[in-house]
C-alpha positions as protocol buffer text, in pm:
chain_id: "A"
residue {
  index: 1
  type: TYR
  ca { x: -91 y: 803 z: -3282 }
}
residue {
  index: 2
  type: LEU
  ca { x: 238 y: 820 z: -3493 }
}
residue {
  index: 3
  type: TRP
  ca { x: 477 y: 525 z: -3487 }
}
residue {
  index: 4
  type: ALA
  ca { x: 836 y: 485 z: -3614 }
}
residue {
  index: 5
  type: ASP
  ca { x: 1110 y: 259 z: -3478 }
}
residue {
  index: 6
  type: GLY
  ca { x: 1399 y: 400 z: -3664 }
}
residue {
  index: 7
  type: VAL
  ca { x: 1474 y: 65 z: -3820 }
}
residue {
  index: 8
  type: LYS
  ca { x: 1199 y: -102 z: -3991 }
}
residue {
  index: 9
  type: VAL
  ca { x: 975 y: 221 z: -4003 }
}
residue {
  index: 10
  type: LYS
  ca { x: 1189 y: 538 z: -4039 }
}
residue {
  index: 11
  type: LYS
  ca { x: 909 y: 769 z: -4151 }
}
residue {
  index: 12
  type: PRO
  ca { x: 632 y: 797 z: -3888 }
}
residue {
  index: 13
  type: VAL
  ca { x: 312 y: 633 z: -3985 }
}
residue {
  index: 14
  type: ARG
  ca { x: -46 y: 695 z: -3845 }
}
residue {
  index: 15
  type: LEU
  ca { x: -180 y: 415 z: -3644 }
}
residue {
  index: 16
  type: SER
  ca { x: -490 y: 359 z: -3427 }
}
residue {
  index: 17
  type: ALA
  ca { x: -434 y: 316 z: -3059 }
}
residue {
  index: 18
  type: PRO
  ca { x: -444 y: -68 z: -3053 }
}
residue {
  index: 19
  type: GLU
  ca { x: -215 y: -73 z: -3359 }
}
residue {
  index: 20
  type: TYR
  ca { x: 18 y: 164 z: -3192 }
}
residue {
  index: 21
  type: ILE
  ca { x: 35 y: -29 z: -2861 }
}
residue {
  index: 22
  type: ASP
  ca { x: 79 y: -366 z: -3065 }
}
residue {
  index: 23
  type: LYS
  ca { x: 381 y: -219 z: -3243 }
}
residue {
  index: 24
  type: LEU
  ca { x: 514 y: -65 z: -2920 }
}
residue {
  index: 25
  type: PHE
  ca { x: 502 y: -386 z: -2722 }
}
residue {
  index: 26
  type: ASP
  ca { x: 676 y: -589 z: -3020 }
}
residue {
  index: 27
  type: TRP
  ca { x: 929 y: -318 z: -3039 }
}
residue {
  index: 28
  type: ILE
  ca { x: 1003 y: -319 z: -2665 }
}
residue {
  index: 29
  type: GLU
  ca { x: 1043 y: -686 z: -2668 }
}
residue {
  index: 30
  type: SER
  ca { x: 1276 y: -668 z: -2948 }
}
residue {
  index: 31
  type: GLN
  ca { x: 1488 y: -401 z: -2731 }
}
residue {
  index: 32
  type: ILE
  ca { x: 1486 y: -646 z: -2428 }
}
residue {
  index: 33
  type: ASP
  ca { x: 1587 y: -949 z: -2643 }
}
residue {
  index: 34
  type: ASP
  ca { x: 1870 y: -758 z: -2813 }
}
residue {
  index: 35
  type: GLU
  ca { x: 2177 y: -843 z: -2615 }
}
residue {
  index: 36
  type: ASN
  ca { x: 2353 y: -533 z: -2751 }
}
residue {
  index: 37
  type: VAL
  ca { x: 2093 y: -315 z: -2553 }
}
residue {
  index: 38
  type: PHE
  ca { x: 2015 y: -533 z: -2258 }
}
residue {
  index: 39
  type: PRO
  ca { x: 2311 y: -765 z: -2187 }
}
residue {
  index: 40
  type: GLN
  ca { x: 2202 y: -1115 z: -2072 }
}
residue {
  index: 41
  type: GLN
  ca { x: 2521 y: -1216 z: -1911 }
}
residue {
  index: 42
  type: PHE
  ca { x: 2593 y: -1129 z: -1544 }
}
residue {
  index: 43
  type: GLY
  ca { x: 2858 y: -859 z: -1536 }
}
residue {
  index: 44
  type: ALA
  ca { x: 2842 y: -776 z: -1913 }
}
residue {
  index: 45
  type: PRO
  ca { x: 2868 y: -406 z: -1942 }
}
residue {
  index: 46
  type: PHE
  ca { x: 2565 y: -205 z: -2058 }
}
residue {
  index: 47
  type: PRO
  ca { x: 2602 y: -7 z: -2397 }
}
residue {
  index: 48
  type: PRO
  ca { x: 2650 y: 356 z: -2401 }
}
residue {
  index: 49
  type: ASN
  ca { x: 2298 y: 405 z: -2537 }
}
residue {
  index: 50
  type: PHE
  ca { x: 2138 y: 202 z: -2266 }
}
residue {
  index: 51
  type: MET
  ca { x: 1969 y: 498 z: -2083 }
}
residue {
  index: 52
  type: ASP
  ca { x: 1853 y: 656 z: -2429 }
}
residue {
  index: 53
  type: VAL
  ca { x: 1684 y: 325 z: -2519 }
}
residue {
  index: 54
  type: THR
  ca { x: 1526 y: 297 z: -2183 }
}
residue {
  index: 55
  type: LYS
  ca { x: 1403 y: 646 z: -2186 }
}
residue {
  index: 56
  type: VAL
  ca { x: 1235 y: 600 z: -2528 }
}
residue {
  index: 57
  type: ILE
  ca { x: 1066 y: 285 z: -2388 }
}
residue {
  index: 58
  type: TYR
  ca { x: 937 y: 465 z: -2084 }
}
residue {
  index: 59
  type: LYS
  ca { x: 824 y: 756 z: -2269 }
}
residue {
  index: 60
  type: ARG
  ca { x: 611 y: 535 z: -2495 }
}
residue {
  index: 61
  type: LEU
  ca { x: 477 y: 335 z: -2229 }
}
residue {
  index: 62
  type: PHE
  ca { x: 359 y: 646 z: -2061 }
}
residue {
  index: 63
  type: ARG
  ca { x: 159 y: 725 z: -2374 }
}
residue {
  index: 64
  type: VAL
  ca { x: -17 y: 406 z: -2332 }
}
residue {
  index: 65
  type: TYR
  ca { x: -106 y: 501 z: -1953 }
}
residue {
  index: 66
  type: ALA
  ca { x: -222 y: 849 z: -2084 }
}
residue {
  index: 67
  type: HIS
  ca { x: -432 y: 680 z: -2353 }
}
residue {
  index: 68
  type: ILE
  ca { x: -595 y: 451 z: -2103 }
}
residue {
  index: 69
  type: TYR
  ca { x: -662 y: 728 z: -1847 }
}
residue {
  index: 70
  type: HIS
  ca { x: -802 y: 972 z: -2113 }
}
residue {
  index: 71
  type: SER
  ca { x: -999 y: 729 z: -2332 }
}
residue {
  index: 72
  type: HIS
  ca { x: -1097 y: 438 z: -2102 }
}
residue {
  index: 73
  type: PHE
  ca { x: -1102 y: 542 z: -1740 }
}
residue {
  index: 74
  type: ASN
  ca { x: -1468 y: 572 z: -1708 }
}
residue {
  index: 75
  type: HIS
  ca { x: -1503 y: 201 z: -1843 }
}
residue {
  index: 76
  type: ILE
  ca { x: -1216 y: 96 z: -1597 }
}
residue {
  index: 77
  type: ARG
  ca { x: -1417 y: 247 z: -1315 }
}
residue {
  index: 78
  type: SER
  ca { x: -1733 y: 89 z: -1407 }
}
residue {
  index: 79
  type: LEU
  ca { x: -1552 y: -249 z: -1386 }
}
residue {
  index: 80
  type: ASP
  ca { x: -1433 y: -135 z: -1032 }
}
residue {
  index: 81
  type: GLU
  ca { x: -1080 y: -181 z: -1158 }
}
residue {
  index: 82
  type: GLU
  ca { x: -946 y: 184 z: -1107 }
}
residue {
  index: 83
  type: ALA
  ca { x: -744 y: 68 z: -803 }
}
residue {
  index: 84
  type: HIS
  ca { x: -545 y: -185 z: -1015 }
}
residue {
  index: 85
  type: LEU
  ca { x: -478 y: 57 z: -1291 }
}
residue {
  index: 86
  type: SER
  ca { x: -377 y: 326 z: -1033 }
}
residue {
  index: 87
  type: THR
  ca { x: -141 y: 82 z: -831 }
}
residue {
  index: 88
  type: CYS
  ca { x: 31 y: -7 z: -1182 }
}
residue {
  index: 89
  type: PHE
  ca { x: 69 y: 362 z: -1268 }
}
residue {
  index: 90
  type: LYS
  ca { x: 187 y: 461 z: -930 }
}
residue {
  index: 91
  type: HIS
  ca { x: 463 y: 200 z: -955 }
}
residue {
  index: 92
  type: PHE
  ca { x: 545 y: 295 z: -1315 }
}
residue {
  index: 93
  type: ILE
  ca { x: 572 y: 660 z: -1237 }
}
residue {
  index: 94
  type: HIS
  ca { x: 774 y: 621 z: -916 }
}
residue {
  index: 95
  type: PHE
  ca { x: 1024 y: 409 z: -1089 }
}
residue {
  index: 96
  type: THR
  ca { x: 1029 y: 664 z: -1385 }
}
residue {
  index: 97
  type: ALA
  ca { x: 1100 y: 945 z: -1147 }
}
residue {
  index: 98
  type: HIS
  ca { x: 1348 y: 765 z: -941 }
}
residue {
  index: 99
  type: PHE
  ca { x: 1571 y: 665 z: -1242 }
}
residue {
  index: 100
  type: LYS
  ca { x: 1485 y: 1008 z: -1421 }
}
residue {
  index: 101
  type: LEU
  ca { x: 1357 y: 824 z: -1728 }
}
residue {
  index: 102
  type: MET
  ca { x: 1132 y: 1111 z: -1822 }
}
residue {
  index: 103
  type: ASP
  ca { x: 1151 y: 1487 z: -1818 }
}
residue {
  index: 104
  type: GLU
  ca { x: 872 y: 1694 z: -1656 }
}
residue {
  index: 105
  type: PRO
  ca { x: 729 y: 1832 z: -1968 }
}
residue {
  index: 106
  type: GLU
  ca { x: 674 y: 1466 z: -2094 }
}
residue {
  index: 107
  type: LEU
  ca { x: 445 y: 1418 z: -1809 }
}
residue {
  index: 108
  type: ALA
  ca { x: 197 y: 1694 z: -1914 }
}
residue {
  index: 109
  type: PRO
  ca { x: -78 y: 1469 z: -2038 }
}
residue {
  index: 110
  type: LEU
  ca { x: -130 y: 1335 z: -1689 }
}
residue {
  index: 111
  type: ARG
  ca { x: 0 y: 1625 z: -1486 }
}
residue {
  index: 112
  type: ASP
  ca { x: -295 y: 1635 z: -1236 }
}
residue {
  index: 113
  type: LEU
  ca { x: -247 y: 1266 z: -1168 }
}
residue {
  index: 114
  type: THR
  ca { x: 130 y: 1278 z: -1140 }
}
residue {
  index: 115
  type: ASP
  ca { x: 94 y: 1585 z: -911 }
}
residue {
  index: 116
  type: GLU
  ca { x: -141 y: 1411 z: -691 }
}
residue {
  index: 117
  type: ILE
  ca { x: 86 y: 1098 z: -650 }
}
residue {
  index: 118
  type: PHE
  ca { x: 384 y: 1313 z: -575 }
}
residue {
  index: 119
  type: GLY
  ca { x: 186 y: 1530 z: -333 }
}
residue {
  index: 120
  type: ARG
  ca { x: 229 y: 1851 z: -530 }
}
């Protein structure tokens, strides 16, 4: 996986999946904690780039789901945890679709699964 946050890491660097996920969760936490991106005060306006940042967060989280389904699904099934993963993903993908946080082409890695969820 290639990682760049645009601030600390401007040129993408190759990372293993666990390293990418660790960097991603740290970056998401820093975005959520940044009051300039996610205002903490009730009634405070959201910045003009709020949706752009949120879309990047969701696109990157989708990559984590794609990795889990492609690389670890058999193990998850062997643990009888498939229903838990599927429920979390269904909530994630419905929220993503409702707020238009990802474009259709970005869903391609899990197209069969998303088509099944949306009854296509």
